[in-house]
mmCIF file of C-alpha atoms and ligand atoms in Angstrom:
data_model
loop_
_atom_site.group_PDB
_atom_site.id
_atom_site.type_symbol
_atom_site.label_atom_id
_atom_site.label_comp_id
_atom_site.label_asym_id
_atom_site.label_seq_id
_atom_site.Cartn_x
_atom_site.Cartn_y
_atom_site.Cartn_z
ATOM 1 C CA UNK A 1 0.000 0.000 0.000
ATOM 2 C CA UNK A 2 1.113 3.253 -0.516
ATOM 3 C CA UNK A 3 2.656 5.365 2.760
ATOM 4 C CA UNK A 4 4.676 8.040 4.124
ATOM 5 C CA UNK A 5 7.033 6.769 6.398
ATOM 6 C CA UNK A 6 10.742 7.792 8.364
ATOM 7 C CA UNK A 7 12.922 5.611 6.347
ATOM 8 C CA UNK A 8 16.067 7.399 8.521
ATOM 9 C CA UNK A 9 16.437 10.472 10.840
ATOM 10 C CA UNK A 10 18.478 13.084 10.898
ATOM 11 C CA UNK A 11 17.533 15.989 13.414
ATOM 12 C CA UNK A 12 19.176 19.066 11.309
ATOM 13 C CA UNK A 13 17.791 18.036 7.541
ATOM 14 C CA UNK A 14 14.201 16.095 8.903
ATOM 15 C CA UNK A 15 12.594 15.978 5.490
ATOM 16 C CA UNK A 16 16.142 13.677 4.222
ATOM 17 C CA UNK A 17 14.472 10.700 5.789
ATOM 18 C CA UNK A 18 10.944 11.476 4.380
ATOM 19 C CA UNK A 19 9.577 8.594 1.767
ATOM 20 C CA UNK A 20 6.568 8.175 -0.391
ATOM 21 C CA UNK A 21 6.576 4.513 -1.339
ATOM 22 C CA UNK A 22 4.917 1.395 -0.960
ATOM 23 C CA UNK A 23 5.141 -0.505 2.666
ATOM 24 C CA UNK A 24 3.183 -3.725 3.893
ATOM 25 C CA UNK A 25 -0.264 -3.807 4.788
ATOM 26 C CA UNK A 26 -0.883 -3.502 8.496
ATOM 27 C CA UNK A 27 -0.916 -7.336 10.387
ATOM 28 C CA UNK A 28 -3.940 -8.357 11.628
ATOM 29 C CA UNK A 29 -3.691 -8.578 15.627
ATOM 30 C CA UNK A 30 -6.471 -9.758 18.103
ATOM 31 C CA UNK A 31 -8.757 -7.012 19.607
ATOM 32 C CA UNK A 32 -6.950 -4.544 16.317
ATOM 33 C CA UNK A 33 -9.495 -2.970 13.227
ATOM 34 C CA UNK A 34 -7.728 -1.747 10.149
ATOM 35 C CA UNK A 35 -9.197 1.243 8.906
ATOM 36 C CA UNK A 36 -9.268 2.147 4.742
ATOM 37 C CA UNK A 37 -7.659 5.544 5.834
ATOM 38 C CA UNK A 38 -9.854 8.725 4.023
ATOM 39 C CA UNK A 39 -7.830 11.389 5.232
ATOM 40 C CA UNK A 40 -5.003 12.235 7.422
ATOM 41 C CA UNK A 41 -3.567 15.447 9.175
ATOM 42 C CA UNK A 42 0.059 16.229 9.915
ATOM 43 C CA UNK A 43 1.107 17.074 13.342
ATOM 44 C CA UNK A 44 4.752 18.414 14.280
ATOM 45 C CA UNK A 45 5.395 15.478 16.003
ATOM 46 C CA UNK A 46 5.480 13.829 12.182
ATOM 47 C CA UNK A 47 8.522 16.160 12.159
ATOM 48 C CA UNK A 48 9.850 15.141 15.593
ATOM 49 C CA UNK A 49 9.774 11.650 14.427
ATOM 50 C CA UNK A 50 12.149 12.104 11.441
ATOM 51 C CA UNK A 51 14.272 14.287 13.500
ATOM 52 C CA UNK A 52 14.611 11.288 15.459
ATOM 53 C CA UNK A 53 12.664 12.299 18.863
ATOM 54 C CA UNK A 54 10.391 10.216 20.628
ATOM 55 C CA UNK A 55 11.028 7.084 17.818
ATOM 56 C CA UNK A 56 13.842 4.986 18.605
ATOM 57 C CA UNK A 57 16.056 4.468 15.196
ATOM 58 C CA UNK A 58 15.515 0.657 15.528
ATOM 59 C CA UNK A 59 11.795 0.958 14.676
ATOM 60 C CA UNK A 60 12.998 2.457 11.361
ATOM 61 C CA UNK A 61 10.974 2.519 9.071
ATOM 62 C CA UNK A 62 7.854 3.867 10.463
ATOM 63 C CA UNK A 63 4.719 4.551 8.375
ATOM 64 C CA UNK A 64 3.655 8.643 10.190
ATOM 65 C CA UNK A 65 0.616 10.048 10.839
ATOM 66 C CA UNK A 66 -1.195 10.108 14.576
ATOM 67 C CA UNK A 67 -4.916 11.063 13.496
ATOM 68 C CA UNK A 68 -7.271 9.404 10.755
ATOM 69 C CA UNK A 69 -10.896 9.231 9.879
ATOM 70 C CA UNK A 70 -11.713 6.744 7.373
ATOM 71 C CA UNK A 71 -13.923 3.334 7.240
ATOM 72 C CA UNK A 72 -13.993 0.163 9.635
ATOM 73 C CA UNK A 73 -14.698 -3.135 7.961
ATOM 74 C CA UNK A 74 -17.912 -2.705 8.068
ATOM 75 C CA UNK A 75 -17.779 0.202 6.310
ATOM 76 C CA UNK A 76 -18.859 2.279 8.871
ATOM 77 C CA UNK A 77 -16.864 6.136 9.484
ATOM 78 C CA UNK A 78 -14.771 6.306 11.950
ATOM 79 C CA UNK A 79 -12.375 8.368 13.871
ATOM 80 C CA UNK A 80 -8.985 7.111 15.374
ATOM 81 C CA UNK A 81 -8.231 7.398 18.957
ATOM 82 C CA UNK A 82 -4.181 7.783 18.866
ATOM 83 C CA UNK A 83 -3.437 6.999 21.982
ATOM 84 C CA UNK A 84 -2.718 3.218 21.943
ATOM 85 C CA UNK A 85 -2.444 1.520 25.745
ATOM 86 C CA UNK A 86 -1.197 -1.659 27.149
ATOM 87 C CA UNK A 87 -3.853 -3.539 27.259
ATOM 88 C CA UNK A 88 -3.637 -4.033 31.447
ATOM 89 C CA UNK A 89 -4.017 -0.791 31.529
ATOM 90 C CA UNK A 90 -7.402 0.890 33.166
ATOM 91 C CA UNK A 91 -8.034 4.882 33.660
ATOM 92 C CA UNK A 92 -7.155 8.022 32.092
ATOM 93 C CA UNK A 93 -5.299 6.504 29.050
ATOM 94 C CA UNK A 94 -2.862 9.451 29.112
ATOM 95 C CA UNK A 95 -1.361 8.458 32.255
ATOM 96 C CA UNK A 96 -0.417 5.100 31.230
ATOM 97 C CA UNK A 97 3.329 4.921 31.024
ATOM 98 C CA UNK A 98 3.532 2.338 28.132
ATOM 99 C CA UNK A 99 1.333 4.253 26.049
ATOM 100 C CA UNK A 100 2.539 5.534 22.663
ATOM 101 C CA UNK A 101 0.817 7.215 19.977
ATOM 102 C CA UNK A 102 0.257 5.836 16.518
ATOM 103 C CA UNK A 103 3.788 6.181 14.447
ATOM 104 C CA UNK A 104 5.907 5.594 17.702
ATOM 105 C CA UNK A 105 5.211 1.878 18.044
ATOM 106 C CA UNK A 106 2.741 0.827 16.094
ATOM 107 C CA UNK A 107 2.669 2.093 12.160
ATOM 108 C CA UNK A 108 0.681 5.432 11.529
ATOM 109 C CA UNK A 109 -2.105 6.972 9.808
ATOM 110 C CA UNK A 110 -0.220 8.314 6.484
ATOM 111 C CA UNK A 111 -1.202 5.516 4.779
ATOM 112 C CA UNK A 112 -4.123 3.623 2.390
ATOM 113 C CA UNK A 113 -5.075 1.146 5.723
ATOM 114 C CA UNK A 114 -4.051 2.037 9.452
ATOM 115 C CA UNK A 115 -4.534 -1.037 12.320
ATOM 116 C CA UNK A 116 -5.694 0.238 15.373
ATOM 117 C CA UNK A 117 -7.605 -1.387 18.750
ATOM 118 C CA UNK A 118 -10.892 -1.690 18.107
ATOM 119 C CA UNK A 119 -11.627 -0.081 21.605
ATOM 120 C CA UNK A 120 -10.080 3.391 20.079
ATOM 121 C CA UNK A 121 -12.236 3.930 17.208
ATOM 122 C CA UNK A 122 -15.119 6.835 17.449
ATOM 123 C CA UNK A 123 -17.910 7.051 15.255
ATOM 124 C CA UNK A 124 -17.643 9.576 13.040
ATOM 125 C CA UNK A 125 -20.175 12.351 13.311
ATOM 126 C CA UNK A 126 -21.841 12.982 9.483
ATOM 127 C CA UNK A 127 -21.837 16.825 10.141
ATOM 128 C CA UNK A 128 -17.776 16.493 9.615
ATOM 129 C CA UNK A 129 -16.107 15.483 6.587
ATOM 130 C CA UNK A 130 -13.050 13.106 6.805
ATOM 131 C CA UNK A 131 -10.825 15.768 6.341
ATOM 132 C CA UNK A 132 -12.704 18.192 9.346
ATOM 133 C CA UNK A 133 -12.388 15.049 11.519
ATOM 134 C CA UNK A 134 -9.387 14.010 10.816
ATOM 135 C CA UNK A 135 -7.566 16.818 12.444
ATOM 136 C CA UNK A 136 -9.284 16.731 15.919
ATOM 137 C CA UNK A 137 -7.533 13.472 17.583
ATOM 138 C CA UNK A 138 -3.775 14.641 18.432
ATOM 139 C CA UNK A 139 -3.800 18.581 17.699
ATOM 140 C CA UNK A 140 -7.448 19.452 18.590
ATOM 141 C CA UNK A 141 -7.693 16.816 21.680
ATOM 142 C CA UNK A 142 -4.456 18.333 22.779
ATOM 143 C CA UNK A 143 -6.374 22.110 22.936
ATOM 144 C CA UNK A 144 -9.557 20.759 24.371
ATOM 145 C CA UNK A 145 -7.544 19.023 27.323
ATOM 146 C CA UNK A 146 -5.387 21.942 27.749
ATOM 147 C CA UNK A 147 -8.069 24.498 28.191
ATOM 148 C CA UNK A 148 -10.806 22.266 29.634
ATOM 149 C CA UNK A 149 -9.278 19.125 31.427
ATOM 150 C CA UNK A 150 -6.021 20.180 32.714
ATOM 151 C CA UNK A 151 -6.183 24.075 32.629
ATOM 152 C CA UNK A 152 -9.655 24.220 33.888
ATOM 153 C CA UNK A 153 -10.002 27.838 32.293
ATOM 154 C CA UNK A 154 -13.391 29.188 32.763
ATOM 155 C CA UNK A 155 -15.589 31.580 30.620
ATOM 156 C CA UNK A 156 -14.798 35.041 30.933
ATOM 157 C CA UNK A 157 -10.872 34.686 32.021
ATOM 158 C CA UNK A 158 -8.203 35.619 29.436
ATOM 159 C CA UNK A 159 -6.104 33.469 28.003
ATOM 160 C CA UNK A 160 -2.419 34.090 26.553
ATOM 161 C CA UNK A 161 -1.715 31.597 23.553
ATOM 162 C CA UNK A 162 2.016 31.897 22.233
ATOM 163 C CA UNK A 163 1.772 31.193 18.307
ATOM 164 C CA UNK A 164 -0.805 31.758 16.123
ATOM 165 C CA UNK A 165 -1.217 29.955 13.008
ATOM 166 C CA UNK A 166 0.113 26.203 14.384
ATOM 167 C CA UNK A 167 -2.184 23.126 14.700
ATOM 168 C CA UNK A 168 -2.794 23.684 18.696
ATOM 169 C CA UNK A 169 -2.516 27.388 18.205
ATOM 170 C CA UNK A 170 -5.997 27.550 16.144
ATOM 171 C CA UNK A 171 -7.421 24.886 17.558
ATOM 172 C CA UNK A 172 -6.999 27.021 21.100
ATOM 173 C CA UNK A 173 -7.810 30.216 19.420
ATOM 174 C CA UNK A 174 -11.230 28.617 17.996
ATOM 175 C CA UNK A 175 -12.126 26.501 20.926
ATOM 176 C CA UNK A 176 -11.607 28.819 23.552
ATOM 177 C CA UNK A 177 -13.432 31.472 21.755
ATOM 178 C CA UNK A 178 -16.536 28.916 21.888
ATOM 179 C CA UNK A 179 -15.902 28.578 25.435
ATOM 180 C CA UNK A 180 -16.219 32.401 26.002
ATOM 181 C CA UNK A 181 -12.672 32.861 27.233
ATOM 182 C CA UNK A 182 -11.440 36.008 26.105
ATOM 183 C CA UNK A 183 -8.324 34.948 23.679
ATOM 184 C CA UNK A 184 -5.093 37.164 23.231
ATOM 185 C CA UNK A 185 -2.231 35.440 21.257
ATOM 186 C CA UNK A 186 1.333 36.020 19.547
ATOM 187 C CA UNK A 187 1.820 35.246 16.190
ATOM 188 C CA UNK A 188 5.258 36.213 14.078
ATOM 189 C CA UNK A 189 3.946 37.514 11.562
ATOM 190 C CA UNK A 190 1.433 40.112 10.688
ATOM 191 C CA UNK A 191 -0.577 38.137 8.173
ATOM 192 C CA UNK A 192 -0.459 35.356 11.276
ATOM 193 C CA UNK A 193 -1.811 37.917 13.911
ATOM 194 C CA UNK A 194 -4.588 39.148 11.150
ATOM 195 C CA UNK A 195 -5.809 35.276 10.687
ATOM 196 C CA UNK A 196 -5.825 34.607 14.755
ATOM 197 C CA UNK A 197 -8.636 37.784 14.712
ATOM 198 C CA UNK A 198 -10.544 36.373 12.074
ATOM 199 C CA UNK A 199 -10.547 33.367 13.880
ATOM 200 C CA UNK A 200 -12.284 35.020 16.731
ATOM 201 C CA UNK A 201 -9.001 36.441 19.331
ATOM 202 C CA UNK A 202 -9.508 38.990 20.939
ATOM 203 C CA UNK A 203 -6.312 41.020 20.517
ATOM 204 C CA UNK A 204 -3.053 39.716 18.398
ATOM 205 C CA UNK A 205 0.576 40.911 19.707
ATOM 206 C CA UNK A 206 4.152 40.221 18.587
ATOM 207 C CA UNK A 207 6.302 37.210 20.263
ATOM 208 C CA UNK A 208 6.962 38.942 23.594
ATOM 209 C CA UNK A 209 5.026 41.916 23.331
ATOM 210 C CA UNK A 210 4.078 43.778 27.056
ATOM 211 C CA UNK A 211 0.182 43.105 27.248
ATOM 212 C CA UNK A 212 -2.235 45.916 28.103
ATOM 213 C CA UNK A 213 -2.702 43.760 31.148
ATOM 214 C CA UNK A 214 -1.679 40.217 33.000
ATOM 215 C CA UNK A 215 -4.087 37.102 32.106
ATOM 216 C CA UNK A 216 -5.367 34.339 33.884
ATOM 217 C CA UNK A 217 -3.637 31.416 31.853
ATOM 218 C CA UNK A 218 -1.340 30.719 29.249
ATOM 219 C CA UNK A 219 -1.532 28.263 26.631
ATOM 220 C CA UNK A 220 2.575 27.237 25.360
ATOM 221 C CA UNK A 221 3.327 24.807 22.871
ATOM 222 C CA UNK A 222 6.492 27.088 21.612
ATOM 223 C CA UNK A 223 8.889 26.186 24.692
ATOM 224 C CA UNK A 224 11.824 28.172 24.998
ATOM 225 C CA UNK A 225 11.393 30.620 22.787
ATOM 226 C CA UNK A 226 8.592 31.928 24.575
ATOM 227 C CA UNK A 227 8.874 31.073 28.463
ATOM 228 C CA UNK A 228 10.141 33.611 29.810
ATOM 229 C CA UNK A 229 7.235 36.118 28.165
ATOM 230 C CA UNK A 230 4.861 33.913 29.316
ATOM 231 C CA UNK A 231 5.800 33.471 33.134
ATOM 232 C CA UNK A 232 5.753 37.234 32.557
ATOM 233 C CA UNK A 233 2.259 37.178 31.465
ATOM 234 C CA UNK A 234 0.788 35.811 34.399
ATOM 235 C CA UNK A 235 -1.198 37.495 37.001
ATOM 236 C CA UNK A 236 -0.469 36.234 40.844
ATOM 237 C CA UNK A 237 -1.508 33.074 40.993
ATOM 238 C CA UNK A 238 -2.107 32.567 37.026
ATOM 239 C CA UNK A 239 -1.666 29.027 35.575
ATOM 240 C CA UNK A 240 0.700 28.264 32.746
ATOM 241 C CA UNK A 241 -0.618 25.378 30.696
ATOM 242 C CA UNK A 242 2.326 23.568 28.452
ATOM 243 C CA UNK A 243 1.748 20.594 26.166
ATOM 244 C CA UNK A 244 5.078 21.153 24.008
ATOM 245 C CA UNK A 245 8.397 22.861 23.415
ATOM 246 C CA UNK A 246 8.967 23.421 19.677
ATOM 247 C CA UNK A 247 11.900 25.659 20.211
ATOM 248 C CA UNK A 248 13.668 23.672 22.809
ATOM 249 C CA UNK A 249 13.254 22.956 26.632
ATOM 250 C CA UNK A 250 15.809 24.128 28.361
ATOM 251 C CA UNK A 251 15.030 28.381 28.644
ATOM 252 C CA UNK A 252 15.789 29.805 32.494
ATOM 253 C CA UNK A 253 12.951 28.477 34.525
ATOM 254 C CA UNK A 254 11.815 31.683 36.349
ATOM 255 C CA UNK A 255 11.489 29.620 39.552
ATOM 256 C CA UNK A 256 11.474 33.225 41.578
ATOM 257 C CA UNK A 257 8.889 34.316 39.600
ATOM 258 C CA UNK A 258 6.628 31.367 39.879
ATOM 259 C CA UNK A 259 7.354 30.879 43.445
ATOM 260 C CA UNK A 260 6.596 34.667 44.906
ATOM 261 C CA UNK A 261 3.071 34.872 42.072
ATOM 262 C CA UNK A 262 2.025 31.534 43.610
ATOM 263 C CA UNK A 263 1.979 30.543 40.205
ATOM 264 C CA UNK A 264 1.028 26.369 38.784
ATOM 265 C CA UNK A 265 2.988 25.418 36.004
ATOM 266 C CA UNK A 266 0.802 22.479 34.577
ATOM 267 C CA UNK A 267 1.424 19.444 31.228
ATOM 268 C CA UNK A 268 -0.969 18.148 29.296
ATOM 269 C CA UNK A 269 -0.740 15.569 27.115
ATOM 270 C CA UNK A 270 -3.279 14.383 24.427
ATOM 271 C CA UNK A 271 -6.455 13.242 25.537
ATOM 272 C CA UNK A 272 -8.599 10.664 26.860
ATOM 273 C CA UNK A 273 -10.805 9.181 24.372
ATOM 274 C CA UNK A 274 -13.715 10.376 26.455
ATOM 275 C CA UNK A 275 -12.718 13.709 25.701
ATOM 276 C CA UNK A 276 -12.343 13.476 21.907
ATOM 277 C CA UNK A 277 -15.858 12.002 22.180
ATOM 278 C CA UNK A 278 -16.746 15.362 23.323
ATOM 279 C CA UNK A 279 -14.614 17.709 21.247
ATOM 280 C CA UNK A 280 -16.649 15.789 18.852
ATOM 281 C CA UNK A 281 -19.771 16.568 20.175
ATOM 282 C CA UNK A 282 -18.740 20.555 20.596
ATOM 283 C CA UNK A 283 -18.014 20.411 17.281
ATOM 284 C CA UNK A 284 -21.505 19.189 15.816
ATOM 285 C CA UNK A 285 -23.727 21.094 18.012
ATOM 286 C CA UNK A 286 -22.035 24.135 18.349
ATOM 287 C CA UNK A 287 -20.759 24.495 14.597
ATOM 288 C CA UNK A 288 -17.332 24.861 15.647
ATOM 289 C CA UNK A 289 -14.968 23.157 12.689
ATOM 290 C CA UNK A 290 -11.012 22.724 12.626
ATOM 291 C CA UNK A 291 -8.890 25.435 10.794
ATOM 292 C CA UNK A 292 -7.821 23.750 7.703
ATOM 293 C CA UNK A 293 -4.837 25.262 5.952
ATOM 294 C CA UNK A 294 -4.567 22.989 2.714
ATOM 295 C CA UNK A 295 -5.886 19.462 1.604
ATOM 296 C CA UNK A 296 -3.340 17.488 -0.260
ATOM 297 C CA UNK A 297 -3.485 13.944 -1.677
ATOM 298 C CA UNK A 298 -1.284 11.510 0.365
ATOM 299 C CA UNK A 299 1.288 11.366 -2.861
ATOM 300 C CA UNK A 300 1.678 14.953 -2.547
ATOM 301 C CA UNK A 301 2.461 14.688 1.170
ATOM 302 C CA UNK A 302 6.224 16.268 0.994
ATOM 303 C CA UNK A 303 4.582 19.327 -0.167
ATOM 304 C CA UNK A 304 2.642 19.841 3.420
ATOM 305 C CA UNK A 305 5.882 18.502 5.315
ATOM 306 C CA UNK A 306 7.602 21.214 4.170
ATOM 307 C CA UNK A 307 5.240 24.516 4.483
ATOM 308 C CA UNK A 308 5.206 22.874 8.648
ATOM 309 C CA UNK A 309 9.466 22.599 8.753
ATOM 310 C CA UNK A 310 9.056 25.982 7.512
ATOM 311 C CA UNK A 311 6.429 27.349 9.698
ATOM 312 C CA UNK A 312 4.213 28.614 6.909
ATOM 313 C CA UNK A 313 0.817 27.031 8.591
ATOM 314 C CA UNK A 314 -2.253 28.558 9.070
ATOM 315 C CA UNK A 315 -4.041 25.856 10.531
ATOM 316 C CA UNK A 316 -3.754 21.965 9.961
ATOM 317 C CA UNK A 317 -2.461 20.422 6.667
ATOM 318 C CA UNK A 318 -4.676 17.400 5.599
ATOM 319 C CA UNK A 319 -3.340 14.684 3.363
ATOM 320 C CA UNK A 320 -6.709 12.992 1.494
ATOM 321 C CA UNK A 321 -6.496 9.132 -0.185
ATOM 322 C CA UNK A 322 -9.270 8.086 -2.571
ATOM 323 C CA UNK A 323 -12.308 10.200 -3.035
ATOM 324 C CA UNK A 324 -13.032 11.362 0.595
HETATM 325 N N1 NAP B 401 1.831 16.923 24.390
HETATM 326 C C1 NAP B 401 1.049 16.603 23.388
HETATM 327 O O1 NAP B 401 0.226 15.692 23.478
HETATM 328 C C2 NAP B 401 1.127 17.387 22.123
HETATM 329 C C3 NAP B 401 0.097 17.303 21.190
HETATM 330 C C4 NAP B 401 0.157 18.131 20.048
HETATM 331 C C5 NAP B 401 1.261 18.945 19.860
HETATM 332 N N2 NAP B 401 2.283 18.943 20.759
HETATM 333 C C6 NAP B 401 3.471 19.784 20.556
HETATM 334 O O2 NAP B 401 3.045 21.137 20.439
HETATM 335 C C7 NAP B 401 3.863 21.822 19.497
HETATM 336 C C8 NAP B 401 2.973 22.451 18.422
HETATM 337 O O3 NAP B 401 2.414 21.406 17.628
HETATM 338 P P1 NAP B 401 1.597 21.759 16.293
HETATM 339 O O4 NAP B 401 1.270 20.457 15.659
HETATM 340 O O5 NAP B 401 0.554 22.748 16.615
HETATM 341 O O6 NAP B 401 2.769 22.473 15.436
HETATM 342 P P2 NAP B 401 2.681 23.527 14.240
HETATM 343 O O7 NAP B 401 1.359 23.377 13.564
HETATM 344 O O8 NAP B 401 3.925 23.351 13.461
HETATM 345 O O9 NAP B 401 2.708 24.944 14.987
HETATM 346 C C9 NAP B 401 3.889 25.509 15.494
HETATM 347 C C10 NAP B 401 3.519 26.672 16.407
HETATM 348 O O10 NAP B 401 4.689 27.103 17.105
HETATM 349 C C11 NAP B 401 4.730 28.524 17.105
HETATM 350 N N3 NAP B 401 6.083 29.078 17.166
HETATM 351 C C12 NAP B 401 6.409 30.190 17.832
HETATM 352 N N4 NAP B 401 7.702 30.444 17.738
HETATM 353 C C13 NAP B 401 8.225 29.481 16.957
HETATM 354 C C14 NAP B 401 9.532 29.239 16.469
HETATM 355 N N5 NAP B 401 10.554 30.041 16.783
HETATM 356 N N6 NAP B 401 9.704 28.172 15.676
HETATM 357 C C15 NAP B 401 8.669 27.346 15.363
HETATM 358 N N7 NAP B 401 7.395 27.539 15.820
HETATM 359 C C16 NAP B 401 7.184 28.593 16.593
HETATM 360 C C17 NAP B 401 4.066 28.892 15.779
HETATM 361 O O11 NAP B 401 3.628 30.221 15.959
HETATM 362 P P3 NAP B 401 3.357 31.246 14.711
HETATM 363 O O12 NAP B 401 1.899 31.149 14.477
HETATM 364 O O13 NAP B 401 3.763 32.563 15.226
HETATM 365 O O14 NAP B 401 4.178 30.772 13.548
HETATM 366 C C18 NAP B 401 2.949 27.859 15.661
HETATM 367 O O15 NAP B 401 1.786 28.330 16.303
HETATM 368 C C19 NAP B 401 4.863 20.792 18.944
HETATM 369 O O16 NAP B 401 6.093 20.902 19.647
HETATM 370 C C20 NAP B 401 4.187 19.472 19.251
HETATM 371 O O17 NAP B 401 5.106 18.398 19.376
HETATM 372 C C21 NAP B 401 2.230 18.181 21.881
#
C-alpha cells in the first residue's frame, strides 16, 4: 500500500528521511481494526519523528501520521483514537506509562489502511467530513484538554496563547473562543496575527510583546522561545498550561517568579478518548470546525511537510487518499 514513512532520521535536515513509497499492509492482531484511511492530518510530532525524537532508530521505518478518519470493515466512518495503551491498563489513558501514539510503536495513519484497537475507534459524526475530523484526535484533543481538562479555564478569564497559526494554536484560538474565554495570542507575523482575529481572538501581539494587562492562563506549545514572556504574562496566581516545546526545553525556569506569584505550572498531554468524544460533540452542536490550511493527496504529502518545517501554517495540513 502506498505510505509516508521515516525511512532514517536526521535531526538538522528532517525531510532527508521522508519517503513516499509502498510498505506492507498492516498485520492483523487480536482485539486490532484496520481502517481504509480517508484522510489524514500532519502534526509536528510527524517532524519530531524524522528528527529522530520520541522514535527509537531501531523501529525504522515507520509509516507517520497520529490522526485518521476513514472506514472500519464494516464500512462504517470512523475516527482514530491515537493513543494506543497496554492492554492491562485501566483509567485516564494518558497516564499510562507504556502508552505511545500511533507512528511511535505501532505504524501510523499516512497511509491507504491504518490497524488500530478496536476499543479506540469513534464514530464519526456525518456533520464532519473526513478531512474536518481528521484533524481533531492529536492537535485538537491536545487544545480541548489543555483548556478544559487540565487548565480548567473558565468563561470570561483571558487566556495568553504563544503562536498563532500552528495546529494547537488555532485549535486554542477557535475553541476557547466557543468557550467564552477572552483569547489574546502572539503570532510572528502580521498576516499570522490578522488570521488569529478572524478566527475570533480577541487582541493579536508580537512574540513577547508587554500586554495591556496580565491574564489568567497561558496556553505554550512554543517552549523556549517563549517562556520567559509567558511566566511574565501571568497574574499572581495565574496558571501556565504547556503541552510542548517546539523551540527547545531548556530556557531559564523563572522559579522566583513562579514561586513569589504563587503561580502552577501544569502538562498536558493528548487526551482521553472520552474527551475526543466530546470535542466531537462541541463540534456538531455548536458548529465549531477545525482550521484547515490545505488538503493534499497523500502522494503529494512532501509538499505539506515542508510549508510545517518551515512554519508557513495557518491551521492543519490534511493529506486525502481516494475520493473522501
Ligand atoms: N503533548 C502533546 O500531546 C502534544 C500534542 C500536540 C502537539 N504537541 C506539541 O506542540 C507543538 C505544536 O504542535 P503543532 O502540531 O501545533 O505544530 P505547528 O502546527 O507546526 O505549529 C507551530 C507553532 O509554534 C509557534 N512558534 C512560535 N515560535 C516558533 C519558532 N521560533 N519556531 C517554530 N514555531 C514557533 C508557531 O507560531 P506562529 O503562528 O507565530 O508561527 C505555531 O503556532 C509541537 O512541539 C508538538 O510536538 C504536543
Amino acid at each position: 500500500m502506498l505510505a509516508v514513512f521515516a525511512a532514517t532520521q536526521d535531526a538538522e535536515n528532517p525531510l532527508s528521511g521522508l519517503k513516499i513509497d509502498d510498505q506492507p499492509d498492516p498485520e492483523p492482531r487480536d482485539g486490532w481494526t484496520t481502517i481504509t484511511v480517508k484522510a489524514a492530518s500532519l502534526n509536528h510530532h510527524d517532524l519530531w519523528s524524522l528528527r529522530g525524537v520520541g522514535l527509537p532508530e531501531d523501529r525504522l521505518p515507520m509509516i507517520l501520521g497520529c490522526d485518521a478518519a476513514g472506514l472500519d470493515e464494516e464500512g462504517n466512518e470512523v475516527v482514530a483514537h491515537s493513543v494506543i495503551n497496554d492492554p492491562s491498563w485501566h483509567g485516564d489513558e494518558t497516564l499510562d506509562p507504556r502508552r505511545s501514539l500511533l507512528s511511535e510503536r505501532y505504524p501510523g495513519t499516512f497511509a491507504e489502511k491504518v490497524a488500530i484497537p478496536t476499543h479506540n475507534l469513534i464514530p464519526k459524526p456525518k456533520e464532519l467530513t473526513f478531512e474536518e475530523a481528521a484533524c481533531l484526535p492529536t492537535a485538537w484533543l491536545t487544545a480541548y484538554r489543555m483548556l478544559f481538562g487540565r487548565g480548567k479555564v473558565p468563561p470570561g478569564a483571558t487566556i495568553l496563547v504563544q503562536g498563532a497559526s500552528g495546529g494547537v494554536a488555532t485549535a486554542l484560538i477557535v475553541l476557547g473562543t466557543a468557550a467564552g474565554i477572552r483569547v489574546w495570542v502572539t503570532g510572528r507575523s502580521e498576516e499570522k496575527r490578522a488570521k488569529a482575529l478572524e478566527l475570533g481572538a480577541d487582541q493579536a501581539f508580537e512574540p513577547g510583546a508587554r500586554l495591556p494587562e496580565r491574564v489568567d492562563a497561558v496556553m505554550e506549545t512554543t517552549g523556549q522561545a517563549t517562556w520567559k514572556h509567558s511566566i511574565r504574562a501571568l497574574k499572581p496566581g495565574g496558571t501556565i498550561v504547556i503541552s510542548g516545546a517546539t523551540t527547545g526545553d531548556a530556557p531559564p525556569a523563572e522559579l522566583t517568579r513562579i514561586f513569589f506569584l504563587q503561580l502552577s505550572v501544569i502538562g498536558s498531554t493528548m487526551g482521553t478518548r472520552e474527551e475526543l468524544e466530546r470535542l466531537l460533540r462541541l463540534c456538531v452542536d455548536k458548529d465549531v470546525r477545525p482550521v484547515i490550511h490545505s488538503t493534499l493527496p497523500l502522494s503529494q504529502a512532501r509538499d505539506g511537510f515542508e510549508t510545517m518545517l518551515n512554519g508557513d501554517t495557518a491551521g492543519k495540513i490534511v493529506f486525502t487518499l481516494g475520493d473522501s
